[in-house]
Amino acid sequence: MWADLLPVGRDAATGGYRRHAWAPADLTCREWFAAEAVRRGLDVTVDRNGNQWAWWGDPDADGPGVVTGSHLDSVPDGGAYDGPLGVVTAFAALDLLRERGHQPSRPLGVVSFTDEEGARFGIACTGSRLLTGVLDADRARSLTDADGTTLSDAMTAAGQDPAHLGRDDETLRRVGTLVELHVEQGRALVDVGAPVGVASSIWPHGRWRLDLMGEANHAGTTRLEDRDDPMLRLATAVLAARESATEHGAVATVGRLAVHPNGTNAIPSSVRAWLDARGAAEADVRAVVAEVADAAGAAAVEESWTPEVTFAPQLRDRLAALLGGAPVLPTAAGHDAGILADAGVDAAMLFVRNPTGISHSPAEHAEDDDCAAGVEALAVVLADLTAPAGNEAAPA
Ligand code: GLV
Ligand code: MN
Ligand code: MN
């Protein structure tokens, strides 16, 4: 499975992945998911919001079920593991359970959430946010990519009807428990020498847009004192983000810009910048955003906000015990499991060790042995969560 996915959407020059929602590489990944599900005799469905599900058993008749999976889309020049590791290990763990003759007492599902990274349309976890209703359907339909294509048009072009986007209780009812496995995006597991960990919480985080206006003019002939240069405002804002994040124990990033008209020899007429800010406490994140907006002299328009997520403590502890006392750790990365947890679904996450901690980069990596340990851990957890009553494994 891993070898089949590796070339899909990989940029030959950077080695990074560009699997953006509803674009050709993403569609190839979606076909891959459906083919893997069919190959195993699973029932494949695509929900109203474009998330893909594959079921072993019938969640409508015998549900709600236990679901595992992640996402297949990527950030621009992302790594191979962020998302796909959770989907590939989901199918692999299911194979392992079947090899071991496990008869699940509840339906078992594999999910691939659509557009987790928000690389193309700007909002992360679009599929899960629509599913749970925290993202408004009309707003989603009108989200626009850098070429001016709306999400609605992109879905239509991909053969998915966008007319029925929005909270989907029928799909949510099928999900009793969600376990998402993900490559770790930090170095906590390296430091404690463990291949697999369990998530405790996700930092509150969000994305904001700053529109910095100026006056277009000639780069050579315009005297410095006559300039109204929005790039200077941007520079001030970026430095303020770093300073303010340091002061508040948070993190803040400006990683995406749209410069107009984007000419080397022209003072820009405007710079649009996106700020990603995260912290352990919402108040600190809000303070950083306010200070950056103040430094920029522009409003920070909130494009998305994810409150702090605390994963269900009982499920978290059960997983950690099943895995022999696996380390429990918080993360500052967003995940679909967090969106579902916030909506009241019993959700948990497993992390697989990342030797460098690097993520959202072509350099992201996990050792094969650790990925295999992730499959084994996931199989143990799924076997327990779908064990006939009274047959749950004794926690190690
Ligand atoms: C998702 O990968 C995020 O940006 O946290
Ligand atoms: Mn990611
Ligand atoms: Mn991810």
XYZ file of C-alpha atoms and ligand atoms in Angstrom:
403
model
C 0.000 0.000 0.000
C 2.785 2.385 0.958
C 4.654 1.793 -2.304
C 1.476 2.387 -4.317
C 0.841 5.744 -2.650
C 4.435 7.014 -2.663
C 4.528 8.422 -6.209
C 1.071 10.032 -6.054
C 1.310 13.823 -6.062
C 5.035 13.856 -5.315
C 6.910 16.790 -6.793
C 10.057 15.525 -8.495
C 12.054 18.661 -7.710
C 11.319 18.971 -3.979
C 10.330 15.419 -3.078
C 7.314 16.917 -1.286
C 3.669 16.013 -1.728
C 1.068 18.271 -3.294
C -2.134 16.387 -2.743
C -4.612 19.218 -2.573
C -8.309 18.665 -2.107
C -10.191 17.600 -5.220
C -7.161 18.150 -7.506
C -5.880 15.233 -9.641
C -3.439 13.743 -7.064
C -6.147 13.814 -4.396
C -8.548 12.071 -6.772
C -5.938 9.359 -7.377
C -5.652 8.914 -3.599
C -9.430 8.662 -3.352
C -9.443 5.970 -6.057
C -6.686 4.161 -4.168
C -8.789 4.214 -0.969
C -11.860 2.838 -2.740
C -9.813 0.099 -4.440
C -8.181 -0.990 -1.142
C -11.605 -1.159 0.481
C -13.174 -3.138 -2.373
C -10.190 -5.507 -2.426
C -11.038 -6.390 1.185
C -14.759 -6.780 0.558
C -15.585 -3.680 2.605
C -18.606 -1.480 1.838
C -17.369 1.856 0.526
C -19.394 5.011 0.878
C -18.697 8.689 0.346
C -20.669 10.904 2.711
C -22.383 14.182 1.762
C -19.200 16.112 2.568
C -16.824 13.980 0.536
C -15.322 11.895 3.373
C -14.688 8.274 2.384
C -15.729 5.363 4.618
C -15.117 1.617 4.285
C -17.076 -0.702 6.569
C -16.502 -4.233 7.775
C -19.985 -4.941 9.061
C -23.101 -2.804 8.840
C -23.065 0.281 11.073
C -26.732 1.027 10.325
C -27.924 -2.400 11.448
C -25.300 -3.176 14.096
C -23.741 0.155 14.876
C -22.411 2.425 16.024
C -19.010 1.103 15.045
C -15.359 1.642 15.776
C -13.635 3.742 13.115
C -9.982 4.284 12.365
C -8.229 6.309 9.659
C -6.941 9.783 8.897
C -6.543 11.813 5.672
C -4.731 11.521 2.342
C -4.370 15.178 1.323
C -1.211 17.172 2.096
C 0.132 20.634 2.772
C 2.151 22.169 -0.099
C 5.329 20.060 -0.212
C 4.215 17.921 2.691
C 5.761 14.683 3.865
C 4.652 11.167 2.990
C 3.372 10.281 6.466
C 1.114 13.086 7.694
C -2.299 11.559 6.990
C -1.503 8.539 4.795
C 0.200 6.689 7.667
C -3.129 6.673 9.505
C -5.066 5.371 6.515
C -2.527 2.725 5.489
C -2.149 1.465 9.073
C -5.944 1.334 9.336
C -6.200 -1.113 6.423
C -3.113 -3.000 7.629
C -4.489 -3.356 11.168
C -7.767 -4.632 9.766
C -5.807 -7.229 7.729
C -3.979 -8.272 10.872
C -7.226 -8.713 12.790
C -8.600 -10.906 10.022
C -5.393 -12.955 9.876
C -5.766 -13.520 13.595
C -9.349 -14.664 13.141
C -10.808 -11.759 15.074
C -14.600 -11.520 14.827
C -15.524 -7.931 15.655
C -18.511 -7.552 17.935
C -19.216 -4.140 16.385
C -18.794 -2.856 12.822
C -15.278 -1.671 12.059
C -14.772 1.276 9.730
C -11.859 2.881 7.926
C -12.172 6.592 7.145
C -10.325 9.059 4.966
C -11.419 12.582 5.818
C -11.366 14.991 2.923
C -9.285 18.189 2.889
C -7.701 17.942 6.336
C -4.895 20.376 5.610
C -6.927 23.119 3.971
C -3.995 23.725 1.618
C -6.187 24.659 -1.322
C -9.239 26.369 0.171
C -7.724 27.758 3.376
C -9.715 25.999 6.099
C -8.264 22.904 7.740
C -10.360 19.805 8.462
C -13.056 20.895 6.013
C -14.500 17.374 5.723
C -14.823 16.784 9.457
C -15.921 20.369 10.197
C -18.723 20.044 7.641
C -19.659 16.610 8.975
C -20.055 17.942 12.525
C -21.650 21.196 11.390
C -19.015 23.592 12.747
C -18.313 24.816 9.219
C -21.288 26.389 7.487
C -22.145 24.719 4.176
C -22.690 27.947 2.221
C -19.405 29.321 3.468
C -17.636 26.100 2.480
C -19.146 26.091 -0.990
C -17.861 29.595 -1.631
C -14.297 29.026 -0.366
C -11.967 29.900 -3.235
C -8.518 28.631 -4.183
C -5.636 30.753 -5.511
C -6.936 30.371 -9.087
C -10.430 31.542 -8.194
C -12.031 28.074 -8.283
C -14.644 27.576 -5.577
C -14.817 24.444 -3.464
C -18.254 23.932 -4.951
C -16.894 23.960 -8.515
C -13.902 21.780 -7.583
C -16.184 19.158 -6.049
C -18.543 19.277 -9.021
C -15.631 18.843 -11.440
C -14.556 15.799 -9.386
C -18.038 14.293 -9.681
C -19.107 15.044 -6.083
C -22.353 16.973 -5.607
C -21.750 19.948 -3.265
C -25.467 20.654 -2.843
C -25.789 18.537 0.302
C -22.767 19.681 2.301
C -23.341 20.182 6.018
C -23.895 18.411 9.308
C -24.526 14.758 8.596
C -26.192 13.002 11.536
C -26.723 9.827 9.580
C -22.953 9.442 9.102
C -22.088 10.628 12.620
C -24.480 8.091 14.158
C -22.381 5.293 12.690
C -19.254 6.415 14.564
C -19.234 5.145 18.114
C -15.485 5.506 18.614
C -12.772 7.036 16.420
C -9.088 6.184 16.742
C -6.778 8.171 14.446
C -3.163 7.071 14.117
C -0.739 9.795 13.011
C 2.969 10.349 12.617
C 4.199 12.367 15.589
C 4.929 15.987 14.695
C 7.521 16.601 17.360
C 10.208 14.730 19.274
C 8.524 13.651 22.493
C 8.571 9.922 21.644
C 12.240 10.050 20.601
C 13.101 11.608 23.922
C 11.351 8.873 25.924
C 12.437 6.059 23.592
C 8.940 4.821 22.706
C 7.708 3.912 19.197
C 4.032 4.667 19.906
C 2.241 7.186 22.112
C -1.305 8.236 22.924
C -2.668 11.788 22.563
C -3.944 13.682 25.566
C -5.022 16.992 24.045
C -4.707 19.445 21.167
C -3.755 23.064 21.712
C -6.339 25.655 20.732
C -5.372 27.137 17.375
C -6.593 29.183 14.451
C -5.912 30.961 11.190
C -6.293 34.682 10.529
C -6.031 36.826 7.390
C -4.409 40.266 7.324
C -4.968 42.594 4.382
C -2.201 45.183 4.289
C -2.858 47.979 1.847
C -0.379 50.374 0.234
C 0.268 52.255 -2.963
C 1.803 50.658 -6.039
C 4.730 52.604 -7.388
C 8.099 52.373 -9.112
C 10.872 50.585 -7.176
C 13.551 52.879 -8.607
C 12.078 56.313 -8.887
C 9.918 56.539 -5.760
C 11.738 58.315 -2.929
C 11.729 56.335 0.325
C 9.826 59.078 2.117
C 7.113 59.055 -0.554
C 6.395 55.345 -0.299
C 3.342 53.642 1.154
C 4.776 50.116 1.225
C 2.601 47.332 2.703
C 5.604 44.996 2.731
C 7.050 47.065 5.566
C 3.820 46.566 7.512
C 4.152 42.864 6.879
C 7.729 42.831 8.176
C 6.585 44.603 11.347
C 3.740 42.125 11.745
C 5.997 39.071 11.315
C 8.474 40.349 13.892
C 5.607 41.184 16.250
C 4.270 37.627 15.835
C 7.576 36.164 16.948
C 7.966 38.548 19.867
C 4.412 38.206 21.070
C 4.418 34.410 20.760
C 7.610 34.271 22.809
C 6.102 36.494 25.461
C 2.872 34.456 25.695
C 4.429 30.983 25.484
C 2.618 30.406 22.185
C 3.665 29.826 18.566
C 2.814 32.030 15.589
C 3.645 31.602 11.923
C 3.251 33.579 8.726
C 3.744 30.924 6.052
C 1.594 32.131 3.211
C 1.412 35.427 1.347
C -0.332 36.892 -1.674
C 1.565 39.934 -2.918
C 0.028 42.253 -5.509
C 1.126 42.734 -8.159
C 4.154 40.615 -7.143
C 6.755 42.353 -9.289
C 10.416 42.670 -8.372
C 10.576 46.304 -9.455
C 7.227 47.435 -8.061
C 6.249 48.551 -4.577
C 3.245 46.298 -3.840
C -0.263 47.729 -3.769
C -1.250 45.127 -1.194
C 0.022 42.174 0.760
C -2.341 39.534 2.085
C -0.798 37.431 4.843
C -2.122 34.477 6.794
C -1.258 34.051 10.461
C -1.359 30.633 12.145
C -1.324 30.957 15.944
C -1.493 28.269 18.626
C -0.947 28.031 22.351
C -1.733 26.040 25.454
C -4.347 28.600 26.487
C -6.855 30.379 24.266
C -6.220 33.708 26.010
C -2.560 33.610 24.981
C -3.415 32.817 21.365
C -5.957 35.647 21.282
C -3.400 38.042 22.784
C -0.836 37.158 20.117
C -3.335 37.738 17.326
C -4.394 41.083 18.773
C -0.778 42.226 19.102
C 0.065 41.193 15.546
C -2.987 43.015 14.186
C -2.000 46.059 16.187
C 1.567 45.990 14.836
C 0.289 45.561 11.283
C -2.268 48.331 11.606
C -4.863 46.009 10.089
C -7.674 43.762 11.231
C -6.913 40.080 11.749
C -9.893 38.348 10.165
C -10.511 34.935 11.715
C -10.814 32.262 9.052
C -10.984 29.288 11.403
C -10.760 28.532 15.092
C -10.351 25.213 16.876
C -10.879 25.249 20.636
C -8.725 23.180 22.951
C -9.484 19.473 22.665
C -9.091 17.078 25.568
C -9.426 13.517 24.338
C -11.828 11.323 26.334
C -9.744 10.464 29.439
C -11.204 6.973 29.887
C -10.503 5.950 26.294
C -7.057 7.581 26.402
C -6.138 5.687 29.575
C -7.532 2.436 28.196
C -5.353 2.771 25.085
C -2.246 3.665 27.058
C -2.782 0.651 29.337
C -3.453 -1.707 26.412
C -0.155 -0.574 24.906
C 1.805 -1.410 28.002
C 1.839 2.064 29.493
C 2.501 4.010 26.295
C 3.462 7.646 26.842
C 0.590 10.135 26.803
C 1.344 13.454 25.123
C -0.316 16.670 23.999
C 0.093 18.108 20.499
C -0.092 21.505 18.865
C -1.197 20.014 15.526
C -4.818 19.918 14.450
C -6.550 16.647 13.499
C -9.946 15.420 12.340
C -10.098 13.304 15.523
C -10.001 16.591 17.446
C -12.914 17.995 15.453
C -14.979 14.876 16.144
C -13.946 14.853 19.817
C -15.115 18.461 20.098
C -18.465 17.351 18.652
C -18.858 14.754 21.392
C -17.537 11.644 19.633
C -15.463 9.276 21.775
C -12.141 9.862 20.024
C -8.497 9.027 20.604
C -5.191 9.262 18.772
C -2.056 7.164 18.517
C 1.251 8.756 17.504
C 4.118 6.960 15.774
C 7.634 8.153 16.592
C 9.222 10.655 14.221
C 13.034 10.533 14.569
C 13.586 14.200 13.737
C 10.208 15.605 14.690
C 10.050 17.325 11.291
C 6.618 17.481 9.670
C 4.863 19.541 6.975
C 8.095 19.087 5.034
C 9.462 16.596 2.497
C 11.942 15.576 5.232
C 9.184 14.121 7.443
C 10.016 10.511 8.297
C 9.161 7.486 10.411
C 11.138 4.251 10.521
C 9.465 1.182 9.004
C 9.781 -0.693 12.302
C 7.968 2.104 14.116
C 5.216 2.149 11.485
C 4.864 -1.614 11.955
C 4.672 -1.045 15.721
C 1.892 1.435 14.942
C -0.023 -1.207 12.976
C 0.363 -3.676 15.827
C -0.734 -1.080 18.394
C -3.745 -0.135 16.308
C -4.687 -3.807 15.876
C -4.481 -4.356 19.649
C -6.655 -1.319 20.285
C -9.234 -2.205 17.613
C -9.400 -5.810 18.804
C -10.127 -4.592 22.303
C -12.698 -2.003 21.237
C -14.540 -4.589 19.125
C -14.114 -7.563 21.494
C -17.289 -9.441 22.417
C -18.483 -8.268 25.851
C -16.358 -9.787 28.564
C -13.497 -10.546 26.149
C -11.647 -7.249 26.359
C -7.922 -7.635 26.782
C -6.621 -7.263 30.285
C -4.673 -4.006 30.286
C -0.935 -4.712 30.288
C -2.608 20.204 10.605
O -1.730 19.519 10.119
C -2.243 21.401 11.311
O -1.946 22.379 10.648
O -2.175 21.359 12.535
Mn -0.689 18.143 8.682
Mn -2.454 15.148 9.527
